[in-house]
Amino acid sequence: MSHAIPPSLYLSASFQMKAWVSDSGRRVEVFIPSRRWLRPLMGRCCQACTPRSWDGFYHAHLSSLGFRSATWVTEEDTRYRGWLVRRICCVLAIGGWKVLNNTPGDLLERVCRNKRVQDLVASKTRGCRGERKLQQQCKEKVLGILAGIQAPLCLPILRLCCWALLRFLSRLFLSVQLHRGQLEMVLKAARTPSVPLVFLSTHKSQLDGLLLSFLLFSQGLGVPRVTVGNLNCSSCLRALLGCLGAVFLPTTVEQALSDHDGDLPVAVLASYLEEVLRSRQPLVIFLEEPCAQWHLSSPARAWLALLYRAMQDSAVPDILLVPVGIAYDCTPDRFCTNGESAQPLSLGACLWAACRALCRCFGCARVDLAQPFSLQEFVAKSLICHSSMGKPLEELLPTILGMLHPDYSRADGPVHRMTTSSEAEEEMMVTKLGLHALTDATVCSAVTAVGITSALLLHKHRKCVRLSQLMVDFAWLLEETLLRQHDVSFSGQLRALVLHSLALLRDHVTLYYLAPFGDIVVVVKDSAETQWELSHHSAQLVPIFASEAVGACAIRALLLELLPFVGEAPCPSSITFSEDELHQKILALLQLLPPSLLGLKPCQPLDCQSQDVLDKLMLCRLLEAEEEGEHYLCDVSSRRCSRTSRWTNLDFSDSDNDSDDNHCKRFFRICKPKDSPGFLLFFCHLLSPVLVTYVRAVAFLEQHNWPQPEATCASALQQFLAKDGLERPRWSLVLSTLQSFKNIGVSVVDRSLPPSPRAVLEVTPPTLPRC
């Protein structure tokens, strides 16, 4: 006998979580038998690219400072005490927050005195009648451009909106967690003289800008200037956001450069950004769009390019960059399907959306601040890795699908011409910096309980599962996450955590109580909306288990290659893989997938990443090294790729000329860990949405006419995937697919076409001969 669980059980789970939120400690209090895990401090900077920053602003004691909720304001946050203070402590606390630095009052005069702005104005008025009148008109134009970029801070409106936002966030989320150790690290960096702070953040929701501005203002870092990307908003909303510290691009970069007066908005924007940096106002730059994760957005590239130029022009001696990771149990705005909006977002629409959001709870939110690193040191080090490009698509996809073996001896891949121009160097450095910061921000983001539960329901229990089994798997996946030095955004009893996750996923699961057994059955609804929602939440686990997932897909490809040669399907444990074959498959996947998706450092060579993948497969006991014996050897192709350096093949003496040929080959066989059943299939399923999208995109390339604008191509690809059975395809996967195709040379920007405000893509036909 079974019956559906009433909605009251969901509410009881949420109330249990609320008791945890007010007293969150630094230890994960999940009831795993005889184990108690210590939270790792996330967000260390790259030791290879910024070795001096690695030791700066960090101390071991920071990890023991614990957490605090930014929406929990008491009388201890004010200078006063008493019963009246306890009732108006929010107003008193917000009134005592310090603005610190603000835009100088003579901002217009400083921008007009900028050398680049003066040169542009002089070039437009030189030799014309009424030169003074034209100069006055240009000054008015500069004033109009500057007014469109920013507005002076209005402190009464700012404090009033902070009070309303505090009340709104406390109703919307159970808690907004912030690590005290990370905050102390950033506060120490903010005290560096003459060096501004720039926060490079992931972008999960349109609420992120207000949330980060509120957090930085409330924690003593001042009011930041928050960049606004492709948000299409009304003039009223734009004016309000400007008073709160928002900064807008005058137009898109392409349109500004194509316009006959396009150089002037770019010069005014660059001059304004230099003044912001000189005044040491915090600056927040979002690296991605809310619906296009893992993809470095065009506005982010524009802002990073301006930062790079400001430092190159010695506007400031250095800039400290702070990657920021944001995690939600449930994202407040999940209605967007792509990065563009047809109608401008009005103030009334925002208020109506806020009122609707107050009718439900979105769980918890967590903001992680990574270790600050020096932009000057990063640029000076300039460890640019070119190994992520090379093989064309027709050689990579068969490797992943396990159909044919690519010929790695061919050197006719896409040619990347070396250039010494300053524009190419700047573009290369901006891309390197953006991808590096996006990877750091993604990796430092905490994992939510909803993300773990969604991954289990999507990739391990696709139909139904008992609650007791789901709790066991939840504890197992939590343990694996913490073992890989990744933090989680929750604490509490195991049963309360799982029920809290199911409560937030109540629109996509159904719970049935089994009276004879005293257990609960969780049934996953069979709908495209459910698949999209679970895939969206479980994507946060991909950077954590990226190495194992890539290795599992490589093993699967080798098994598919072997099946035609052995007839009957043998036992996987009886198959032996050679090390060279494993490295070839792993390298093919690493070349195809974007590093920001996998959470891998762009500065790390692919050979090192491939070896790291192999080592992690052995560490989690999915592979076991053994000597060559009487087993099936998965070595079905000739050795066309040697992983040794070229200088090792030189004949220095007669005694060691055969050293490379006589080296001991390593072989591996598949193992099944007893404590982690189904580990291999789970890792394969983690990357399956991405790889399925890539495979279907190949058919799209063959069915459309080229060239075509990149924006049109992205929209057409999304429609094609929807018609092909993948309903509501994620916009982030569409953009990541196109970016990967450009990286490996399948689609290129056609330079022979006339200049256009938008990028035009051309596809390299695989059947055409290469020169």
XYZ file of N, CA and C in Angstrom, residues 254-404:
453
model
N 31.249 46.194 -31.028
C 31.267 46.139 -32.492
C 30.568 47.350 -33.100
N 29.415 47.737 -32.526
C 28.694 48.886 -33.055
C 29.466 50.173 -32.833
N 30.159 50.289 -31.713
C 30.924 51.500 -31.435
C 32.073 51.653 -32.422
N 32.701 50.539 -32.795
C 33.831 50.620 -33.709
C 33.390 50.824 -35.154
N 32.182 50.376 -35.495
C 31.727 50.519 -36.870
C 31.098 51.879 -37.143
N 30.680 52.581 -36.102
C 30.065 53.886 -36.270
C 31.129 54.931 -36.593
N 30.734 56.007 -37.309
C 31.718 57.021 -37.686
C 32.168 57.828 -36.475
N 31.348 57.880 -35.408
C 31.749 58.514 -34.157
C 32.040 57.471 -33.086
N 32.312 56.238 -33.522
C 32.441 55.145 -32.564
C 33.661 55.244 -31.697
N 34.726 55.900 -32.160
C 35.936 55.978 -31.358
C 35.741 56.843 -30.114
N 34.888 57.825 -30.180
C 34.681 58.726 -29.044
C 34.020 58.021 -27.861
N 32.949 57.202 -28.025
C 32.415 56.473 -26.861
C 33.422 55.532 -26.224
N 34.246 54.878 -27.046
C 35.254 53.982 -26.494
C 36.295 54.765 -25.695
N 36.707 55.931 -26.202
C 37.683 56.752 -25.490
C 37.110 57.293 -24.185
N 35.847 57.716 -24.195
C 35.211 58.211 -22.968
C 35.084 57.089 -21.949
N 34.701 55.898 -22.403
C 34.574 54.769 -21.485
C 35.923 54.389 -20.882
N 36.968 54.366 -21.708
C 38.303 54.039 -21.196
C 38.778 55.082 -20.194
N 38.520 56.352 -20.481
C 38.914 57.407 -19.559
C 38.144 57.322 -18.248
N 36.851 57.030 -18.331
C 36.049 56.884 -17.108
C 36.548 55.716 -16.268
N 36.862 54.595 -16.912
C 37.339 53.439 -16.154
C 38.668 53.747 -15.465
N 39.531 54.514 -16.117
C 40.793 54.901 -15.469
C 40.533 55.747 -14.227
N 39.548 56.636 -14.275
C 39.233 57.456 -13.109
C 38.640 56.610 -11.980
N 37.834 55.610 -12.341
C 37.293 54.707 -11.318
C 38.417 53.944 -10.631
N 39.383 53.478 -11.407
C 40.501 52.741 -10.836
C 41.382 53.653 -9.976
N 41.606 54.887 -10.426
C 42.426 55.807 -9.641
C 41.768 56.147 -8.313
N 40.448 56.267 -8.308
C 39.737 56.576 -7.064
C 39.563 55.357 -6.169
N 40.012 54.169 -6.638
C 40.000 52.927 -5.864
C 38.585 52.508 -5.485
N 37.624 52.776 -6.367
C 36.295 52.224 -6.177
C 36.295 50.758 -6.588
N 35.676 49.879 -5.815
C 35.579 48.479 -6.246
C 34.771 48.372 -7.536
N 35.190 47.472 -8.390
C 34.531 47.265 -9.679
C 34.150 45.797 -9.789
N 32.921 45.536 -10.203
C 32.417 44.168 -10.381
C 32.176 43.934 -11.860
N 32.788 42.892 -12.409
C 32.630 42.509 -13.812
C 32.107 41.082 -13.856
N 31.008 40.866 -14.543
C 30.451 39.532 -14.712
C 31.054 38.900 -15.964
N 31.609 37.719 -15.791
C 32.340 37.062 -16.872
C 31.435 36.316 -17.832
N 30.218 36.046 -17.461
C 29.307 35.268 -18.296
C 27.914 35.857 -18.198
N 27.030 35.380 -19.065
C 25.630 35.760 -19.000
C 24.868 34.718 -18.186
N 23.746 35.104 -17.566
C 23.037 34.142 -16.711
C 22.620 32.867 -17.422
N 22.277 32.954 -18.697
C 21.826 31.773 -19.427
C 22.922 31.194 -20.304
N 24.143 31.648 -20.159
C 25.256 31.156 -20.982
C 26.465 30.917 -20.087
N 26.356 29.927 -19.201
C 27.459 29.612 -18.308
C 28.607 28.976 -19.084
N 29.795 29.092 -18.497
C 31.054 28.555 -19.034
C 31.521 29.304 -20.276
N 30.798 30.328 -20.716
C 31.134 31.030 -21.951
C 31.483 32.475 -21.609
N 32.698 32.890 -21.936
C 33.127 34.258 -21.675
C 32.353 35.206 -22.595
N 31.569 36.097 -22.003
C 30.672 36.950 -22.775
C 31.435 38.081 -23.457
N 30.807 38.656 -24.483
C 31.411 39.779 -25.209
C 31.580 41.018 -24.330
N 30.574 41.408 -23.501
C 30.813 42.546 -22.599
C 31.970 42.298 -21.632
N 32.127 41.061 -21.160
C 33.245 40.769 -20.258
C 34.575 40.954 -20.964
N 34.666 40.530 -22.213
C 35.896 40.733 -22.979
C 36.194 42.219 -23.144
N 35.147 43.012 -23.370
C 35.343 44.453 -23.546
C 35.868 45.095 -22.252
N 35.270 44.734 -21.106
C 35.726 45.310 -19.844
C 37.137 44.856 -19.497
N 37.455 43.590 -19.743
C 38.807 43.109 -19.455
C 39.837 43.774 -20.358
N 39.459 44.031 -21.605
C 40.373 44.741 -22.503
C 40.647 46.157 -22.001
N 39.616 46.826 -21.468
C 39.809 48.168 -20.923
C 40.693 48.134 -19.680
N 40.530 47.106 -18.843
C 41.411 46.964 -17.681
C 42.862 46.759 -18.105
N 43.051 45.913 -19.108
C 44.404 45.638 -19.596
C 45.054 46.904 -20.150
N 44.289 47.703 -20.908
C 44.844 48.942 -21.461
C 45.151 49.950 -20.357
N 44.285 50.016 -19.343
C 44.519 50.964 -18.249
C 45.813 50.646 -17.514
N 46.094 49.375 -17.317
C 47.331 49.022 -16.649
C 48.535 49.217 -17.569
N 48.373 48.920 -18.849
C 49.461 49.130 -19.791
C 49.800 50.610 -19.943
N 48.786 51.478 -19.819
C 49.006 52.920 -19.914
C 49.425 53.546 -18.594
N 49.676 52.716 -17.574
C 50.140 53.176 -16.256
C 49.144 54.095 -15.570
N 47.845 53.861 -15.817
C 46.835 54.622 -15.084
C 46.873 54.281 -13.600
N 47.145 53.035 -13.284
C 47.336 52.567 -11.912
C 48.547 51.635 -11.916
N 49.267 51.538 -10.791
C 50.446 50.667 -10.785
C 50.105 49.198 -10.923
N 48.964 48.782 -10.387
C 48.566 47.380 -10.444
C 47.079 47.284 -10.161
N 46.495 46.136 -10.451
C 45.085 45.862 -10.188
C 45.006 44.485 -9.544
N 44.304 44.385 -8.423
C 44.082 43.106 -7.760
C 42.743 42.536 -8.213
N 42.773 41.341 -8.769
C 41.588 40.684 -9.298
C 41.117 39.620 -8.314
N 39.809 39.604 -8.051
C 39.211 38.667 -7.096
C 38.128 37.869 -7.808
N 38.375 36.607 -8.157
C 37.286 35.778 -8.708
C 36.204 35.529 -7.663
N 34.955 35.538 -8.103
C 33.808 35.390 -7.208
C 32.915 34.282 -7.748
N 32.566 33.347 -6.877
C 31.637 32.281 -7.228
C 30.328 32.444 -6.482
N 29.221 32.272 -7.188
C 27.882 32.414 -6.610
C 27.139 31.102 -6.811
N 26.477 30.644 -5.764
C 25.725 29.390 -5.825
C 24.360 29.600 -5.181
N 23.320 29.123 -5.854
C 21.951 29.152 -5.340
C 21.416 27.728 -5.269
N 20.619 27.449 -4.243
C 19.857 26.206 -4.262
C 18.905 26.200 -5.451
N 18.200 27.276 -5.630
C 17.344 27.475 -6.806
C 17.555 28.897 -7.291
N 17.808 29.048 -8.571
C 18.052 30.371 -9.140
C 16.754 31.160 -9.169
N 16.744 32.407 -8.701
C 15.492 33.168 -8.670
C 14.850 33.385 -10.024
N 15.635 33.645 -11.078
C 15.057 33.872 -12.400
C 15.511 32.748 -13.326
N 14.642 31.788 -13.556
C 14.955 30.664 -14.426
C 14.144 30.719 -15.718
N 13.593 31.903 -16.026
C 12.693 32.004 -17.164
C 13.409 32.288 -18.470
N 14.676 32.697 -18.443
C 15.361 33.092 -19.668
C 15.837 31.855 -20.414
N 15.842 31.935 -21.738
C 16.284 30.830 -22.585
C 17.492 31.188 -23.413
N 17.783 32.457 -23.568
C 19.004 32.865 -24.247
C 19.430 34.205 -23.706
N 20.523 34.708 -24.283
C 21.123 35.897 -23.722
C 20.465 37.200 -24.118
N 19.469 37.211 -24.997
C 18.879 38.441 -25.477
C 17.414 38.497 -25.079
N 16.926 39.709 -24.857
C 15.529 39.925 -24.498
C 14.873 40.780 -25.567
N 13.662 40.400 -25.948
C 12.983 41.111 -27.026
C 12.508 42.490 -26.572
N 11.942 42.600 -25.380
C 11.420 43.855 -24.874
C 12.281 44.355 -23.721
N 12.397 45.669 -23.579
C 13.175 46.212 -22.460
C 12.546 45.832 -21.123
N 13.386 45.560 -20.160
C 12.931 45.211 -18.821
C 12.585 46.494 -18.075
N 11.366 46.593 -17.632
C 10.892 47.813 -16.981
C 10.971 47.666 -15.464
N 10.855 48.799 -14.781
C 10.871 48.796 -13.327
C 9.638 48.095 -12.777
N 8.493 48.295 -13.411
C 7.284 47.617 -12.970
C 7.375 46.107 -13.112
N 7.992 45.636 -14.197
C 8.158 44.194 -14.372
C 9.066 43.612 -13.303
N 10.094 44.365 -12.910
C 10.982 43.890 -11.845
C 10.246 43.807 -10.505
N 9.444 44.808 -10.191
C 8.685 44.782 -8.935
C 7.673 43.644 -8.927
N 7.030 43.398 -10.066
C 6.066 42.307 -10.139
C 6.763 40.951 -9.993
N 7.939 40.802 -10.621
C 8.705 39.562 -10.484
C 9.159 39.362 -9.036
N 9.523 40.450 -8.345
C 9.928 40.341 -6.942
C 8.760 39.912 -6.065
N 7.584 40.439 -6.330
C 6.407 40.043 -5.552
C 6.066 38.577 -5.770
N 6.176 38.105 -7.007
C 5.912 36.689 -7.267
C 6.962 35.800 -6.607
N 8.215 36.273 -6.591
C 9.271 35.464 -5.988
C 9.087 35.317 -4.491
N 8.459 36.303 -3.852
C 8.267 36.228 -2.403
C 7.271 35.150 -1.999
N 6.530 34.623 -2.973
C 5.544 33.595 -2.660
C 6.166 32.221 -2.449
N 7.439 32.052 -2.728
C 8.102 30.769 -2.540
C 9.503 30.984 -1.985
N 10.076 29.923 -1.476
C 11.426 29.987 -0.913
C 12.401 29.348 -1.900
N 13.543 29.980 -2.074
C 14.546 29.495 -3.020
C 15.732 28.843 -2.318
N 15.564 28.453 -1.079
C 16.634 27.767 -0.367
C 17.694 28.720 0.142
N 18.936 28.343 -0.047
C 20.068 29.116 0.454
C 20.903 29.651 -0.696
N 21.656 30.694 -0.420
C 22.599 31.273 -1.376
C 23.973 31.316 -0.721
N 25.001 31.242 -1.538
C 26.381 31.236 -1.036
C 27.257 32.034 -1.999
N 28.069 32.938 -1.466
C 29.006 33.741 -2.248
C 30.410 33.417 -1.753
N 31.286 33.013 -2.671
C 32.670 32.667 -2.346
C 33.611 33.662 -3.006
N 34.539 34.208 -2.219
C 35.547 35.142 -2.694
C 36.887 34.411 -2.764
N 37.448 34.332 -3.956
C 38.717 33.632 -4.139
C 39.877 34.538 -3.742
N 41.061 33.968 -3.721
C 42.261 34.711 -3.329
C 42.598 35.763 -4.383
N 42.816 37.028 -3.991
C 43.179 38.066 -4.976
C 44.537 37.776 -5.607
N 44.651 38.104 -6.885
C 45.935 37.975 -7.566
C 46.212 39.220 -8.399
N 47.479 39.442 -8.681
C 47.931 40.664 -9.334
C 47.799 40.551 -10.846
N 47.156 41.539 -11.458
C 47.072 41.565 -12.916
C 48.426 41.834 -13.540
N 49.208 42.682 -12.923
C 50.544 42.968 -13.451
C 51.407 41.711 -13.457
N 51.354 40.932 -12.387
C 52.119 39.696 -12.341
C 51.607 38.690 -13.368
N 50.299 38.631 -13.540
C 49.716 37.698 -14.501
C 50.166 38.030 -15.918
N 50.143 39.311 -16.268
C 50.557 39.718 -17.608
C 52.054 39.503 -17.800
N 52.845 39.836 -16.786
C 54.294 39.661 -16.908
C 54.672 38.195 -17.047
N 53.965 37.347 -16.348
C 54.270 35.917 -16.422
C 53.892 35.354 -17.794
N 52.709 35.715 -18.255
C 52.220 35.387 -19.609
C 52.519 33.949 -20.001
N 52.063 33.044 -19.174
C 52.199 31.621 -19.502
C 51.031 31.226 -20.393
N 51.203 31.444 -21.677
C 50.123 31.211 -22.631
C 50.268 29.808 -23.192
N 49.237 29.039 -23.029
C 49.265 27.640 -23.473
C 48.586 27.539 -24.824
N 49.336 27.117 -25.850
C 48.782 26.941 -27.186
C 48.376 25.493 -27.450
N 48.519 24.623 -26.453
C 48.271 23.211 -26.714
C 46.800 22.849 -26.745
N 45.908 23.820 -26.448
C 44.488 23.510 -26.462
C 43.896 23.580 -27.856
N 44.691 23.866 -28.865
C 44.202 23.930 -30.235
C 45.008 22.966 -31.096
N 44.361 22.450 -32.089
C 45.152 21.615 -32.974
C 44.368 20.732 -33.890
N 43.576 19.788 -33.401
C 42.987 18.777 -34.246
C 41.644 19.238 -34.773
N 41.370 19.019 -36.052
C 40.071 19.378 -36.601
C 38.984 18.452 -36.084
N 37.749 18.894 -36.270
C 36.614 18.199 -35.680
C 36.446 16.798 -36.230
N 36.698 16.603 -37.518
C 36.477 15.280 -38.083
C 37.447 14.248 -37.533
N 38.528 14.711 -36.857
C 39.436 13.784 -36.208
C 39.112 13.591 -34.738
N 38.341 14.527 -34.155
C 38.075 14.463 -32.721
C 36.791 13.705 -32.410
N 35.701 14.010 -33.120
C 34.428 13.384 -32.786
C 34.433 11.874 -32.968
N 35.028 11.302 -34.038
C 35.077 9.836 -34.094
C 35.822 9.225 -32.926
N 36.791 9.939 -32.398
C 37.516 9.418 -31.241
C 36.599 9.315 -30.027
N 35.761 10.325 -29.842
C 34.856 10.321 -28.699
C 33.786 9.253 -28.863
N 33.281 9.109 -30.087
C 32.227 8.140 -30.330
C 32.751 6.719 -30.453
N 34.072 6.564 -30.552
C 34.641 5.239 -30.623
C 34.437 4.559 -31.949
N 34.412 5.306 -33.067
C 34.164 4.700 -34.374
C 35.457 4.437 -35.120
N 36.283 5.436 -35.233
C 37.525 5.299 -35.960
C 38.642 5.916 -35.144
